């Protein structure tokens, strides 16, 4: 089936979170969340090396919307559903997708002030459920640097199994060789 014809939810709600496709105009909120978290994210994410200003963040949001429509990447923003108002907590998405195999990789990040509350675990479980139930995934992966113990713990809490570690698989954001852990869940 042509991926453009596959219905993909634009919102996923959990007990505490609203996981939503980015909307035009949220560039300033995205820029602020990334800036708050820069020091933590720089160790793991290439895009965090040079944080976007409001205009660049808005351009990123609009590119993500286009990729979603084209089914090239399914990126979402994570919001707190607290009664006092929604706050952008971070991002999650299905990346490096193979529609023929129905293989997807989950990527995520969370702003510093929201960490340690189980939000990423809740979002990863919701994204995994959507991938298997709605998109009929056969395989869902989470990849990370072996030294990213917090991300590894999320994968393990969400029922992903460590399948292996690829040695010298990529470069850190600082340009040094790094290994990559591959955690996966497969359909029954």
Tab-separated table of C-alpha atoms in Angstrom:
chain	number	residue	atom	x	y	z
A	1	UNK	CA	0.000	0.000	0.000
A	2	UNK	CA	1.116	3.525	-0.752
A	3	UNK	CA	2.128	5.114	2.604
A	4	UNK	CA	0.432	8.368	1.576
A	5	UNK	CA	-2.906	6.535	1.785
A	6	UNK	CA	-2.350	5.157	5.286
A	7	UNK	CA	-4.372	6.893	7.980
A	8	UNK	CA	-2.071	7.975	10.794
A	9	UNK	CA	-3.501	9.613	13.929
A	10	UNK	CA	-2.589	13.248	14.398
A	11	UNK	CA	-3.215	13.022	18.164
A	12	UNK	CA	-2.638	10.353	20.740
A	13	UNK	CA	-3.882	10.892	24.282
A	14	UNK	CA	-2.652	9.115	27.375
A	15	UNK	CA	-3.538	9.608	31.011
A	16	UNK	CA	-1.186	12.586	31.395
A	17	UNK	CA	-0.071	13.478	27.874
A	18	UNK	CA	-1.280	14.818	24.581
A	19	UNK	CA	0.976	13.618	21.770
A	20	UNK	CA	0.246	15.744	18.725
A	21	UNK	CA	1.543	16.449	15.237
A	22	UNK	CA	3.340	19.809	15.260
A	23	UNK	CA	1.272	22.839	14.272
A	24	UNK	CA	2.409	26.091	12.688
A	25	UNK	CA	3.196	28.719	15.291
A	26	UNK	CA	4.813	26.496	17.937
A	27	UNK	CA	8.368	27.368	16.929
A	28	UNK	CA	8.908	29.658	19.959
A	29	UNK	CA	7.743	26.951	22.399
A	30	UNK	CA	9.957	24.378	20.684
A	31	UNK	CA	12.940	26.722	20.786
A	32	UNK	CA	12.404	27.398	24.508
A	33	UNK	CA	12.075	23.690	25.381
A	34	UNK	CA	15.227	22.824	23.432
A	35	UNK	CA	17.175	25.711	24.982
A	36	UNK	CA	16.178	24.619	28.497
A	37	UNK	CA	17.483	21.132	27.779
A	38	UNK	CA	20.546	21.950	25.697
A	39	UNK	CA	23.200	20.752	28.118
A	40	UNK	CA	21.575	17.345	28.593
A	41	UNK	CA	20.722	16.841	24.922
A	42	UNK	CA	24.108	17.842	23.509
A	43	UNK	CA	25.721	14.598	24.637
A	44	UNK	CA	23.323	12.474	22.554
A	45	UNK	CA	21.623	14.446	19.780
A	46	UNK	CA	23.258	16.045	16.765
A	47	UNK	CA	20.502	18.627	16.326
A	48	UNK	CA	21.081	19.956	19.869
A	49	UNK	CA	24.617	21.156	19.089
A	50	UNK	CA	23.360	24.428	17.682
A	51	UNK	CA	19.984	25.363	19.043
A	52	UNK	CA	17.504	27.043	16.719
A	53	UNK	CA	16.187	30.534	17.231
A	54	UNK	CA	12.411	31.057	16.962
A	55	UNK	CA	12.440	31.397	13.182
A	56	UNK	CA	14.604	28.308	12.656
A	57	UNK	CA	12.439	26.327	15.092
A	58	UNK	CA	9.313	27.373	13.203
A	59	UNK	CA	10.909	26.247	9.935
A	60	UNK	CA	11.726	22.907	11.607
A	61	UNK	CA	8.099	22.520	12.711
A	62	UNK	CA	6.841	23.185	9.180
A	63	UNK	CA	9.334	20.679	7.736
A	64	UNK	CA	8.106	18.098	10.250
A	65	UNK	CA	4.515	18.731	9.173
A	66	UNK	CA	5.489	18.154	5.524
A	67	UNK	CA	7.359	14.944	6.399
A	68	UNK	CA	4.301	13.729	8.322
A	69	UNK	CA	1.983	14.353	5.376
A	70	UNK	CA	4.409	12.577	3.029
A	71	UNK	CA	4.833	9.720	5.578
A	72	UNK	CA	8.618	10.187	5.520
A	73	UNK	CA	8.800	10.656	9.309
A	74	UNK	CA	5.989	10.762	11.842
A	75	UNK	CA	7.102	13.323	14.391
A	76	UNK	CA	4.917	14.429	17.273
A	77	UNK	CA	5.226	16.893	20.113
A	78	UNK	CA	4.579	15.832	23.686
A	79	UNK	CA	2.364	18.112	25.798
A	80	UNK	CA	1.372	17.907	29.442
A	81	UNK	CA	-2.421	17.582	29.826
A	82	UNK	CA	-2.373	19.400	33.168
A	83	UNK	CA	-5.511	21.471	33.868
A	84	UNK	CA	-3.497	24.671	34.284
A	85	UNK	CA	-2.521	24.581	30.604
A	86	UNK	CA	-0.588	22.626	28.057
A	87	UNK	CA	3.179	22.894	28.095
A	88	UNK	CA	5.462	21.513	25.408
A	89	UNK	CA	7.493	18.798	27.124
A	90	UNK	CA	9.449	17.365	24.186
A	91	UNK	CA	9.188	15.327	21.045
A	92	UNK	CA	8.703	11.749	19.927
A	93	UNK	CA	8.302	10.137	16.561
A	94	UNK	CA	8.619	7.223	14.228
A	95	UNK	CA	11.741	7.635	12.117
A	96	UNK	CA	13.793	5.535	9.687
A	97	UNK	CA	10.632	3.869	8.514
A	98	UNK	CA	10.377	0.966	6.113
A	99	UNK	CA	6.744	0.802	5.039
A	100	UNK	CA	7.194	-2.412	3.063
A	101	UNK	CA	8.611	-4.335	6.017
A	102	UNK	CA	6.556	-2.231	8.466
A	103	UNK	CA	9.643	-1.425	10.536
A	104	UNK	CA	9.834	1.809	12.525
A	105	UNK	CA	12.321	3.401	14.900
A	106	UNK	CA	11.149	5.490	17.844
A	107	UNK	CA	13.144	8.590	18.703
A	108	UNK	CA	12.392	10.941	21.608
A	109	UNK	CA	13.635	13.783	23.776
A	110	UNK	CA	12.238	15.580	26.819
A	111	UNK	CA	12.877	19.003	28.294
A	112	UNK	CA	14.957	18.998	31.472
A	113	UNK	CA	12.248	20.227	33.853
A	114	UNK	CA	9.930	17.354	32.837
A	115	UNK	CA	12.407	14.506	33.268
A	116	UNK	CA	12.121	11.892	35.997
A	117	UNK	CA	8.304	11.765	35.981
A	118	UNK	CA	7.725	8.853	33.608
A	119	UNK	CA	6.560	11.017	30.696
A	120	UNK	CA	8.948	9.455	28.172
A	121	UNK	CA	7.939	5.940	29.203
A	122	UNK	CA	4.264	6.876	28.853
A	123	UNK	CA	4.870	8.442	25.431
A	124	UNK	CA	6.993	5.522	24.164
A	125	UNK	CA	4.335	3.013	25.230
A	126	UNK	CA	1.654	5.042	23.426
A	127	UNK	CA	3.781	5.363	20.268
A	128	UNK	CA	4.603	1.652	20.325
A	129	UNK	CA	0.933	0.740	20.705
A	130	UNK	CA	0.000	3.020	17.803
A	131	UNK	CA	2.742	1.524	15.617
A	132	UNK	CA	1.612	-2.058	16.212
A	133	UNK	CA	-2.149	-1.522	16.317
A	134	UNK	CA	-2.712	1.241	13.762
A	135	UNK	CA	0.255	0.932	11.408
A	136	UNK	CA	0.500	-2.878	11.697
A	137	UNK	CA	4.191	-2.705	12.530
A	138	UNK	CA	6.150	-5.910	12.427
A	139	UNK	CA	9.154	-4.391	14.183
A	140	UNK	CA	9.719	-1.306	16.316
A	141	UNK	CA	13.224	-0.300	17.369
A	142	UNK	CA	14.807	2.162	19.745
A	143	UNK	CA	18.475	2.939	19.128
A	144	UNK	CA	20.835	4.789	21.414
A	145	UNK	CA	24.408	5.253	22.521
A	146	UNK	CA	25.334	2.511	25.038
A	147	UNK	CA	26.321	5.217	27.530
A	148	UNK	CA	22.837	6.754	27.488
A	149	UNK	CA	21.668	4.746	30.489
A	150	UNK	CA	18.440	6.724	30.938
A	151	UNK	CA	17.334	6.005	27.388
A	152	UNK	CA	18.270	2.351	27.767
A	153	UNK	CA	16.151	2.179	30.926
A	154	UNK	CA	13.155	3.610	29.032
A	155	UNK	CA	13.488	0.947	26.334
A	156	UNK	CA	13.687	-1.812	28.936
A	157	UNK	CA	10.717	-0.457	30.949
A	158	UNK	CA	8.682	-0.452	27.722
A	159	UNK	CA	9.380	-4.109	27.000
A	160	UNK	CA	12.011	-3.678	24.299
A	161	UNK	CA	14.767	-6.287	24.237
A	162	UNK	CA	18.417	-5.519	23.605
A	163	UNK	CA	19.225	-7.355	20.376
A	164	UNK	CA	22.784	-6.232	20.063
A	165	UNK	CA	25.346	-3.478	20.031
A	166	UNK	CA	26.726	-2.325	16.710
A	167	UNK	CA	30.369	-1.408	17.194
A	168	UNK	CA	31.680	1.820	15.661
A	169	UNK	CA	28.297	2.354	14.023
A	170	UNK	CA	28.294	6.142	14.005
A	171	UNK	CA	29.720	9.324	15.404
A	172	UNK	CA	28.841	11.127	18.602
A	173	UNK	CA	27.758	14.744	18.237
A	174	UNK	CA	31.366	15.571	19.185
A	175	UNK	CA	32.656	13.585	16.185
A	176	UNK	CA	34.041	10.547	18.029
A	177	UNK	CA	33.278	6.948	17.051
A	178	UNK	CA	30.427	5.447	18.995
A	179	UNK	CA	28.573	2.183	19.313
A	180	UNK	CA	24.803	1.830	18.962
A	181	UNK	CA	22.474	-0.280	21.114
A	182	UNK	CA	19.499	-1.714	19.261
A	183	UNK	CA	16.435	-2.519	21.317
A	184	UNK	CA	13.384	-3.977	19.565
A	185	UNK	CA	9.890	-5.325	19.921
A	186	UNK	CA	8.369	-7.472	17.189
A	187	UNK	CA	4.810	-8.433	16.355
A	188	UNK	CA	3.526	-11.750	17.626
